[in-house]
PDB file of C-alpha atoms in Angstrom:
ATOM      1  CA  UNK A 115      91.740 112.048 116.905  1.00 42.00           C
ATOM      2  CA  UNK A 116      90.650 110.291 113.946  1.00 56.00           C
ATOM      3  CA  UNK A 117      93.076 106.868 112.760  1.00 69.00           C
ATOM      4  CA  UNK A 118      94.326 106.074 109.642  1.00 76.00           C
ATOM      5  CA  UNK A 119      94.270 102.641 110.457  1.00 82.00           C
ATOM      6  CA  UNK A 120      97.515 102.099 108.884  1.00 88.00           C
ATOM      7  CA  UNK A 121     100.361 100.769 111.254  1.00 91.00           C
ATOM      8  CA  UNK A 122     103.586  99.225 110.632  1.00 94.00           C
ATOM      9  CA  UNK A 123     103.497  95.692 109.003  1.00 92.00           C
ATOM     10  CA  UNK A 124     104.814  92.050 110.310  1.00 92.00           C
ATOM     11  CA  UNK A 125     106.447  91.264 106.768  1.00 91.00           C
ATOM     12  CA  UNK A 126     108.694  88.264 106.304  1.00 92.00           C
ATOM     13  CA  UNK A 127     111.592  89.315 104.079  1.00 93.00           C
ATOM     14  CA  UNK A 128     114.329  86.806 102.433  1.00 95.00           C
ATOM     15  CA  UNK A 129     117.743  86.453 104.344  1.00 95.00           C
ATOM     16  CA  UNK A 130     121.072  85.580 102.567  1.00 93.00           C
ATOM     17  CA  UNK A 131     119.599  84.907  98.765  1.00 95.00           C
ATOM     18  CA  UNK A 132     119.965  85.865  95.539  1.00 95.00           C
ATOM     19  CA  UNK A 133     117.530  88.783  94.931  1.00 92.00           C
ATOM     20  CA  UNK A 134     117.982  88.739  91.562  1.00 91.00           C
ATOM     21  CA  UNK A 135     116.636  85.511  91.207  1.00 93.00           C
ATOM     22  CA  UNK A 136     113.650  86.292  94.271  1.00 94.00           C
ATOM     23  CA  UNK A 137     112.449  88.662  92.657  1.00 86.00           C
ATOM     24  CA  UNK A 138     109.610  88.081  89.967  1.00 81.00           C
ATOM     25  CA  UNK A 139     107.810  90.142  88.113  1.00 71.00           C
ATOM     26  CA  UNK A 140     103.953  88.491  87.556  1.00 64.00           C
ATOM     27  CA  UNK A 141     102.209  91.299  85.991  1.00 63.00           C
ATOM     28  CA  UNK A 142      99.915  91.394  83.460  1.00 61.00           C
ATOM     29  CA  UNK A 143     102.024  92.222  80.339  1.00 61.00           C
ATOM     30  CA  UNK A 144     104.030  88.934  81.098  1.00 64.00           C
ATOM     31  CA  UNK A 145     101.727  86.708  82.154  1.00 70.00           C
ATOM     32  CA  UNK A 146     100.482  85.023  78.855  1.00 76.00           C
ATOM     33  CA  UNK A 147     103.902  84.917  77.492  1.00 82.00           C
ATOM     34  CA  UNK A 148     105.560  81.893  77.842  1.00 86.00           C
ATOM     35  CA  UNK A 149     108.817  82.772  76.560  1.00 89.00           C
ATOM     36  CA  UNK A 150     108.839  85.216  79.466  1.00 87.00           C
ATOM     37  CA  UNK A 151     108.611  82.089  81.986  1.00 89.00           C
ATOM     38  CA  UNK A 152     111.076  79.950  80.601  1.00 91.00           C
ATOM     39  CA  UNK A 153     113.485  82.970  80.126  1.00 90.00           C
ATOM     40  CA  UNK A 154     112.719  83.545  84.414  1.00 90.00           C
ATOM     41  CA  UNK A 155     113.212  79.529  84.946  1.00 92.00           C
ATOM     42  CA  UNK A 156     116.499  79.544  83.877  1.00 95.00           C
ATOM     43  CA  UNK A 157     117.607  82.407  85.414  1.00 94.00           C
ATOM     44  CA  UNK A 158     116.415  81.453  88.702  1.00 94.00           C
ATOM     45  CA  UNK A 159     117.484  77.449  88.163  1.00 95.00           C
ATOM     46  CA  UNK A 160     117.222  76.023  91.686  1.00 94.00           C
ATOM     47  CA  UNK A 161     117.788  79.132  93.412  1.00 95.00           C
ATOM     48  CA  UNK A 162     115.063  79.919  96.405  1.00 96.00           C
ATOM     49  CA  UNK A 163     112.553  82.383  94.478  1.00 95.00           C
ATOM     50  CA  UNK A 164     109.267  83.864  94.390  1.00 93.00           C
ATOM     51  CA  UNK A 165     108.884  82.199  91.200  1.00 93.00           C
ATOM     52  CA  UNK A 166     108.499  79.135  93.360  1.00 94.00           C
ATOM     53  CA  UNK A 167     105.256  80.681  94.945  1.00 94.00           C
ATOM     54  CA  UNK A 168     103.446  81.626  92.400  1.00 90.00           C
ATOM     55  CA  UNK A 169     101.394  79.679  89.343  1.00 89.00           C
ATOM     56  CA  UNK A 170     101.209  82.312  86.351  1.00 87.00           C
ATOM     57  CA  UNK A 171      98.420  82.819  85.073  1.00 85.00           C
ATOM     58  CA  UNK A 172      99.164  81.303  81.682  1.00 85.00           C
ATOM     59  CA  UNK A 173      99.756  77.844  83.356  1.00 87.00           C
ATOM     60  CA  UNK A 174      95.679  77.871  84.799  1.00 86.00           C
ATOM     61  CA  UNK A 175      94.337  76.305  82.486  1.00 86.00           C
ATOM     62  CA  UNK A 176      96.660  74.044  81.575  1.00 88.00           C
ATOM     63  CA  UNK A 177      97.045  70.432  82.806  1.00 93.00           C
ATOM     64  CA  UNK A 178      98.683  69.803  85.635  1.00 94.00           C
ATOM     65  CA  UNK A 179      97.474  73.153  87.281  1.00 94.00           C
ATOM     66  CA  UNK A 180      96.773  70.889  90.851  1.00 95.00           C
ATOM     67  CA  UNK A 181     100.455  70.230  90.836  1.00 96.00           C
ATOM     68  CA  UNK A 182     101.889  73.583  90.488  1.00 95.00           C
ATOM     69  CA  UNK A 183      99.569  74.674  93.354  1.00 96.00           C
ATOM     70  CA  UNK A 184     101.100  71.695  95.454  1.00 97.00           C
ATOM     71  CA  UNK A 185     104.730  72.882  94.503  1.00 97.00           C
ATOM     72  CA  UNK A 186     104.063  76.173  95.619  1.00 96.00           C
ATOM     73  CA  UNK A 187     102.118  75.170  98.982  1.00 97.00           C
ATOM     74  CA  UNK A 188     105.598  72.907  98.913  1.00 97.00           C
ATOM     75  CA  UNK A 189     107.901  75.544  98.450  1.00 97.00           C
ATOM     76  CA  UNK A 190     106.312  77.774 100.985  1.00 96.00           C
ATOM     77  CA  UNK A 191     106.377  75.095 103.695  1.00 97.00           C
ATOM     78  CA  UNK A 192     110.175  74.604 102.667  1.00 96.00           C
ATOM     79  CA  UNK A 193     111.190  78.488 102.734  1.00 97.00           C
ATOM     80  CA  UNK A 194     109.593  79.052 106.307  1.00 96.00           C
ATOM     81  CA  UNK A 195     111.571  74.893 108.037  1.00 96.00           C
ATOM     82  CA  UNK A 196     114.547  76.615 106.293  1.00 95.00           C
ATOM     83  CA  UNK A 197     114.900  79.691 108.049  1.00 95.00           C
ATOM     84  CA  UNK A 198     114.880  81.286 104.370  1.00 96.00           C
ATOM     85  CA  UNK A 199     112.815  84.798 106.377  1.00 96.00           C
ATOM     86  CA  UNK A 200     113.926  87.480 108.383  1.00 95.00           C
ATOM     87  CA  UNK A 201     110.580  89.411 110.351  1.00 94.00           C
ATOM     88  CA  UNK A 202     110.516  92.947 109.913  1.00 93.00           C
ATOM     89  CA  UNK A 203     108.310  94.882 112.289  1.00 95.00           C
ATOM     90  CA  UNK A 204     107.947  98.035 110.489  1.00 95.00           C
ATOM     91  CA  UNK A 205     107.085 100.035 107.807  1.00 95.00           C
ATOM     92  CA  UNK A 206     109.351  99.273 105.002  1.00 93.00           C
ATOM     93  CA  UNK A 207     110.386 102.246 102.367  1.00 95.00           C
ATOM     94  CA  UNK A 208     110.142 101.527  98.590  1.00 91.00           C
ATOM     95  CA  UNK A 209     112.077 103.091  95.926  1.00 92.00           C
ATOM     96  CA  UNK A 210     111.846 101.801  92.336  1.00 87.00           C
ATOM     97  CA  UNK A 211     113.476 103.362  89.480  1.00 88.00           C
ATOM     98  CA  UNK A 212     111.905 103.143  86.229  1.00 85.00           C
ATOM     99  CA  UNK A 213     113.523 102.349  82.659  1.00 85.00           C
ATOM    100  CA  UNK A 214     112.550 106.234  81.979  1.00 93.00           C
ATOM    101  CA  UNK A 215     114.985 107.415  84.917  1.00 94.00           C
ATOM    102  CA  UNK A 216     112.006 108.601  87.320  1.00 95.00           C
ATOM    103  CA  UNK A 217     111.672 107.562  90.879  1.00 95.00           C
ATOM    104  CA  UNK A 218     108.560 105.795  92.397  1.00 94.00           C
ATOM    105  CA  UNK A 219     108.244 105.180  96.146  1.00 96.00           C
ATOM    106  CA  UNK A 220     106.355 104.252  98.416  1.00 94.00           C
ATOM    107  CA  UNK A 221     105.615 102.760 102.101  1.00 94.00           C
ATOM    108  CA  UNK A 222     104.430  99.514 102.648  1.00 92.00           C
ATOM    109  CA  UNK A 223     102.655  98.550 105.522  1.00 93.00           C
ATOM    110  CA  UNK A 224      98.877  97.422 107.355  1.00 91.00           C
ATOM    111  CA  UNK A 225      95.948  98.863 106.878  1.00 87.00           C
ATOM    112  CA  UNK A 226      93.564  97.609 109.271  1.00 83.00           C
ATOM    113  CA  UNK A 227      90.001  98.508 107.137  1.00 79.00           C
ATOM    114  CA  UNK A 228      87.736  98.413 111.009  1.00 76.00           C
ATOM    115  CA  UNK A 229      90.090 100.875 112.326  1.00 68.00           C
ATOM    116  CA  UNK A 230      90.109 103.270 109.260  1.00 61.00           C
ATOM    117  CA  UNK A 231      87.641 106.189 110.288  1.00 61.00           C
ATOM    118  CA  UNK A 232      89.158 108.497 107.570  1.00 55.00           C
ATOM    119  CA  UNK A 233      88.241 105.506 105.107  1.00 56.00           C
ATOM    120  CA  UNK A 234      85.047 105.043 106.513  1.00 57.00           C
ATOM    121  CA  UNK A 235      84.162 108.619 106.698  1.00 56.00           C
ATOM    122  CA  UNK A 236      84.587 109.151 102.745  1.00 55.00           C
ATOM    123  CA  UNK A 237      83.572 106.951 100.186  1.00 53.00           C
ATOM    124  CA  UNK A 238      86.648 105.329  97.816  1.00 51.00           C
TER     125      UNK A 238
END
């Protein structure tokens, strides 16, 4: 029997927050704006958020890049000696709806690329 190579995932999911603030969105159609990011700063204020763990990619190549890094290596460090994560060992379900009304899910897990023989049998 051939594998998939996909298996259920070790994910570390935030306990007893705010996911309204956690959640960020850091795609491309925000990234250069930075009315976007200050807009998501104050909404989040000093609330525990992914915001905290990432450096948008408008800030790069601006001074004080080395910093931001720092803060989020920081705030990563602080998240995990708080206790901030639950572990989920499992696949976990996703359902999104869109502005338009229409339903995207999906399953997130592992895919473990040296077990794939489907992936490995067919080119991608």
């Amino acid at each position: 029997m051939k594998s998939l190579g996909f298996y259920p995932a070790n994910v570390l999911l935030p306990d007893g927050v705010d996911l309204k603030k956690w959640s960020v969105v850091a795609c491309d159609q925000y990234t250069s704006q930075p009315a976007y990011w200050q807009e998501v700063e104050e909404i989040v204020g000093e609330a525990p958020s992914t915001l905290r763990m990432i450096v948008p990619e408008l800030y790069l190549e601006e001074p004080g890049v080395q910093q931001r890094i720092e803060a989020v290596n920081a705030a990563m460090d602080r998240y995990l000696v708080e206790g901030l994560f639950r572990t989920v060992d499992n696949f976990i379900y996703v359902r999104r709806t869109l502005r338009d009304g229409k339903v995207r899910r999906g399953l997130m897990g592992v895919i473990d690329w040296k077990d794939t023989t489907l992936l490995r049998d067919h080119s991608l």
